[in-house]
Amino acid sequence: AKSTEANQVPGSAAGVSLGVDTVREFRVLTNSYSAEYGRAAGGVIIAVTRSGTNQFHGSAFEFLRNSKLDARNFFDRGAPPPFKRNQFGFTLGGPIKKDQTFFFGSYEGFRQRLGVTGIATVPDAVAHQGIMSQGGVVGAPLVNVGVAPGVQPWLSLYPLPNGPNFGNGTAQYIWTAPQPTDENYFTTRVDHTFSGKHSLFARYTFDDSHRTVPRQLPFDKDVL
């Protein structure tokens, strides 16, 4: 079976940080941190989210990337494997009560369908018949050791190789399998102004991502 990874940290299983349209400003601190930032190794990034105003404002976007302009990976056989990425979202902000209470919200979705090339070492064609090099040594004479009846069903699970033969009863099998990744990012913020000196805001952020990773050795249904 395939394995599924889930991640709810800012980096996400997709390896990206979404919600750029929610950022109003940011600062990067690299040294001389004040006590409010605690211990930090390397740097501190401070991001301030956007808030609503007395006017309604919004935006919508979508980015598309696919394999049409991608280069072939060194291990890919033939054309680049299938790849399609959609990144889309919207923002909306405005007043709840003019000059006093405002809202802002955004959503960003990430959908990626990536074909990845895998390489595995499998028994070669003659090993499936119980024929191997003597002692498993490269270049040694081939001997027929046979295949035990109880082992045959398990040996048949290994696909026949399509890559270089190592000469010791094993060879490479190279295949392309799908690796889908989905992520949903949502944030909302409400600001309330009590006076020229006092204000309060509340923010909720949700970021959920999932990536299905192909197994190390595929069955036929896993191969594109």
Short mmCIF file of C-alpha atoms in Angstrom, two decimals:
data_model
loop_
_atom_site.label_atom_id
_atom_site.label_comp_id
_atom_site.label_asym_id
_atom_site.label_seq_id
_atom_site.Cartn_x
_atom_site.Cartn_y
_atom_site.Cartn_z
CA ALA A 1 0.00 0.00 0.00
CA LYS A 2 1.00 3.61 -0.44
CA SER A 3 1.88 5.71 2.60
CA THR A 4 0.29 9.06 3.38
CA GLU A 5 2.10 11.95 5.02
CA ALA A 6 0.25 14.73 6.83
CA ASN A 7 1.79 17.90 8.13
CA GLN A 8 0.33 20.95 9.85
CA VAL A 9 3.49 23.00 10.33
CA PRO A 10 4.20 26.16 8.24
CA GLY A 11 6.51 24.26 5.88
CA SER A 12 3.74 21.76 5.00
CA ALA A 13 4.00 18.37 3.34
CA ALA A 14 4.02 20.23 0.01
CA GLY A 15 7.27 21.96 1.01
CA VAL A 16 5.77 25.45 0.57
CA SER A 17 4.46 28.23 2.80
CA LEU A 18 1.06 29.41 1.65
CA GLY A 19 -0.86 32.55 2.55
CA VAL A 20 1.49 35.15 1.06
CA ASP A 21 -1.50 37.37 0.20
CA THR A 22 -2.38 37.57 3.92
CA VAL A 23 0.93 39.28 4.82
CA ARG A 24 0.92 43.06 5.20
CA GLU A 25 4.59 43.42 6.17
CA PHE A 26 7.46 41.38 7.55
CA ARG A 27 10.86 41.82 9.18
CA VAL A 28 13.89 39.54 9.37
CA LEU A 29 16.07 39.66 12.48
CA THR A 30 19.48 38.03 12.24
CA ASN A 31 21.17 39.13 15.49
CA SER A 32 20.82 41.08 18.74
CA TYR A 33 17.42 39.62 19.58
CA SER A 34 15.52 41.21 22.45
CA ALA A 35 14.19 39.05 25.27
CA GLU A 36 10.70 38.84 23.75
CA TYR A 37 11.98 36.47 21.03
CA GLY A 38 13.59 33.95 23.39
CA ARG A 39 16.22 31.61 22.02
CA ALA A 40 16.79 31.70 18.26
CA ALA A 41 19.41 30.01 16.10
CA GLY A 42 19.90 31.64 12.73
CA GLY A 43 17.12 34.18 12.39
CA VAL A 44 13.67 35.40 13.37
CA ILE A 45 11.00 36.28 10.82
CA ILE A 46 8.17 38.54 12.00
CA ALA A 47 5.09 38.69 9.78
CA VAL A 48 2.05 40.94 10.27
CA THR A 49 -1.21 39.82 8.70
CA ARG A 50 -3.44 42.17 6.75
CA SER A 51 -6.60 43.62 8.25
CA GLY A 52 -9.82 45.02 6.82
CA THR A 53 -10.51 48.70 6.11
CA ASN A 54 -13.55 50.92 5.64
CA GLN A 55 -13.74 49.80 2.02
CA PHE A 56 -14.36 46.30 0.72
CA HIS A 57 -11.32 44.91 -1.09
CA GLY A 58 -10.63 41.47 -2.48
CA SER A 59 -8.47 39.53 -4.91
CA ALA A 60 -8.44 36.18 -6.66
CA PHE A 61 -5.62 34.29 -8.36
CA GLU A 62 -4.52 31.00 -9.86
CA PHE A 63 -1.10 29.76 -10.96
CA LEU A 64 -0.60 26.76 -13.22
CA ARG A 65 2.57 24.79 -13.79
CA ASN A 66 2.92 21.54 -15.71
CA SER A 67 5.44 19.22 -17.37
CA LYS A 68 5.30 20.97 -20.76
CA LEU A 69 8.27 23.19 -19.88
CA ASP A 70 9.98 20.85 -17.40
CA ALA A 71 13.35 19.27 -18.11
CA ARG A 72 13.84 15.51 -17.88
CA ASN A 73 15.29 14.19 -14.64
CA PHE A 74 18.59 12.30 -14.96
CA PHE A 75 16.87 9.05 -13.96
CA ASP A 76 13.73 9.57 -16.07
CA ARG A 77 13.26 7.19 -18.96
CA GLY A 78 12.05 9.04 -22.06
CA ALA A 79 9.89 12.13 -21.62
CA PRO A 80 9.50 13.87 -18.25
CA PRO A 81 6.88 12.15 -16.04
CA PRO A 82 3.42 13.74 -15.75
CA PHE A 83 3.27 16.87 -13.63
CA LYS A 84 0.53 19.40 -12.95
CA ARG A 85 0.32 22.01 -10.20
CA ASN A 86 -2.57 24.36 -9.47
CA GLN A 87 -2.20 27.06 -6.83
CA PHE A 88 -5.27 29.25 -6.34
CA GLY A 89 -7.03 31.38 -3.77
CA PHE A 90 -8.79 34.60 -2.84
CA THR A 91 -8.83 37.34 -0.20
CA LEU A 92 -11.64 39.56 1.07
CA GLY A 93 -11.67 42.33 3.65
CA GLY A 94 -13.91 45.17 4.71
CA PRO A 95 -15.82 46.87 7.52
CA ILE A 96 -18.16 45.24 10.02
CA LYS A 97 -18.77 48.60 11.72
CA LYS A 98 -17.30 51.65 10.01
CA ASP A 99 -14.22 53.15 11.68
CA GLN A 100 -14.41 50.56 14.45
CA THR A 101 -14.62 46.86 13.51
CA PHE A 102 -13.11 45.20 10.42
CA PHE A 103 -12.65 41.72 9.01
CA PHE A 104 -10.19 40.07 6.66
CA GLY A 105 -10.08 36.50 5.34
CA SER A 106 -8.20 34.48 2.76
CA TYR A 107 -8.04 30.99 1.33
CA GLU A 108 -5.28 29.35 -0.71
CA GLY A 109 -5.40 25.89 -2.21
CA PHE A 110 -2.55 23.78 -3.57
CA ARG A 111 -3.09 20.75 -5.82
CA GLN A 112 -0.11 18.92 -7.27
CA ARG A 113 -0.05 15.75 -9.34
CA LEU A 114 3.60 14.81 -9.74
CA GLY A 115 5.08 11.73 -11.36
CA VAL A 116 8.29 10.63 -9.64
CA THR A 117 10.91 8.23 -10.95
CA GLY A 118 11.85 5.34 -8.67
CA ILE A 119 14.73 2.88 -8.88
CA ALA A 120 14.74 -0.53 -7.17
CA THR A 121 16.96 -3.60 -7.24
CA VAL A 122 14.99 -6.73 -8.19
CA PRO A 123 15.76 -10.33 -9.22
CA ASP A 124 16.68 -10.49 -12.89
CA ALA A 125 14.82 -12.58 -15.48
CA VAL A 126 16.85 -15.77 -15.00
CA ALA A 127 16.66 -15.48 -11.22
CA HIS A 128 12.88 -15.80 -11.58
CA GLN A 129 13.61 -19.28 -13.01
CA GLY A 130 15.94 -20.20 -10.16
CA ILE A 131 19.13 -19.58 -12.14
CA MET A 132 21.84 -17.49 -10.46
CA SER A 133 25.56 -16.91 -10.63
CA GLN A 134 27.48 -19.28 -8.41
CA GLY A 135 27.84 -17.77 -4.95
CA GLY A 136 26.18 -14.58 -6.17
CA VAL A 137 29.52 -13.47 -7.64
CA VAL A 138 29.51 -11.27 -10.74
CA GLY A 139 30.85 -13.19 -13.74
CA ALA A 140 30.70 -16.58 -12.02
CA PRO A 141 29.13 -19.54 -13.87
CA LEU A 142 25.33 -19.75 -13.75
CA VAL A 143 23.80 -22.56 -11.75
CA ASN A 144 20.19 -23.72 -11.50
CA VAL A 145 19.30 -23.70 -7.81
CA GLY A 146 15.57 -23.92 -8.50
CA VAL A 147 12.74 -22.07 -6.82
CA ALA A 148 10.98 -23.57 -3.80
CA PRO A 149 7.19 -23.85 -4.31
CA GLY A 150 6.55 -21.73 -1.22
CA VAL A 151 8.82 -18.99 -2.51
CA GLN A 152 7.44 -18.84 -6.07
CA PRO A 153 4.35 -16.69 -5.27
CA TRP A 154 6.51 -14.15 -3.48
CA LEU A 155 9.16 -14.10 -6.18
CA SER A 156 6.43 -13.44 -8.77
CA LEU A 157 5.55 -10.20 -6.97
CA TYR A 158 8.83 -8.67 -8.12
CA PRO A 159 8.55 -7.01 -11.56
CA LEU A 160 10.97 -8.02 -14.30
CA PRO A 161 13.85 -5.55 -14.56
CA ASN A 162 14.04 -2.92 -17.30
CA GLY A 163 17.40 -1.40 -16.33
CA PRO A 164 21.05 -2.45 -16.05
CA ASN A 165 21.82 -6.02 -15.02
CA PHE A 166 24.38 -6.36 -12.22
CA GLY A 167 25.42 -9.88 -13.27
CA ASN A 168 24.79 -11.47 -9.86
CA GLY A 169 21.12 -12.35 -10.23
CA THR A 170 19.85 -8.83 -9.65
CA ALA A 171 19.08 -5.87 -11.90
CA GLN A 172 17.46 -2.45 -11.78
CA TYR A 173 13.79 -1.73 -12.22
CA ILE A 174 12.97 1.90 -13.06
CA TRP A 175 9.42 3.18 -12.98
CA THR A 176 7.32 6.33 -12.66
CA ALA A 177 4.59 6.53 -10.02
CA PRO A 178 2.15 9.29 -9.02
CA GLN A 179 2.78 11.38 -5.90
CA PRO A 180 -0.30 13.58 -5.29
CA THR A 181 -0.09 16.47 -2.84
CA ASP A 182 -3.00 18.56 -1.53
CA GLU A 183 -2.95 21.54 0.81
CA ASN A 184 -5.60 23.93 2.11
CA TYR A 185 -4.69 27.15 3.89
CA PHE A 186 -7.26 29.47 5.49
CA THR A 187 -6.93 32.48 7.75
CA THR A 188 -9.38 35.03 9.10
CA ARG A 189 -8.86 38.12 11.23
CA VAL A 190 -11.16 40.54 13.05
CA ASP A 191 -9.95 43.94 14.33
CA HIS A 192 -11.78 46.18 16.76
CA THR A 193 -10.74 49.73 17.70
CA PHE A 194 -11.77 50.95 21.14
CA SER A 195 -9.97 54.30 20.92
CA GLY A 196 -6.99 55.96 19.30
CA LYS A 197 -4.74 54.16 21.81
CA HIS A 198 -6.48 50.83 22.33
CA SER A 199 -7.34 48.13 19.81
CA LEU A 200 -7.77 44.38 19.77
CA PHE A 201 -7.58 41.73 17.07
CA ALA A 202 -8.26 37.99 16.86
CA ARG A 203 -6.88 35.71 14.18
CA TYR A 204 -7.50 32.07 13.26
CA THR A 205 -5.27 30.17 10.86
CA PHE A 206 -5.76 26.65 9.51
CA ASP A 207 -3.20 24.86 7.33
CA ASP A 208 -3.62 21.18 6.43
CA SER A 209 -1.61 19.25 3.84
CA HIS A 210 -1.35 15.66 2.66
CA ARG A 211 1.06 13.87 0.36
CA THR A 212 0.78 10.27 -0.80
CA VAL A 213 4.21 8.74 -1.34
CA PRO A 214 4.71 5.74 -3.67
CA ARG A 215 6.02 2.53 -2.13
CA GLN A 216 9.65 1.58 -2.68
CA LEU A 217 8.78 -1.37 -4.89
CA PRO A 218 5.60 -1.00 -6.96
CA PHE A 219 3.00 -3.42 -8.24
CA ASP A 220 1.63 -2.90 -11.73
CA LYS A 221 -1.29 -0.71 -10.55
CA ASP A 222 1.16 1.78 -8.99
CA VAL A 223 2.96 2.49 -12.26
CA LEU A 224 1.79 5.32 -14.53
#
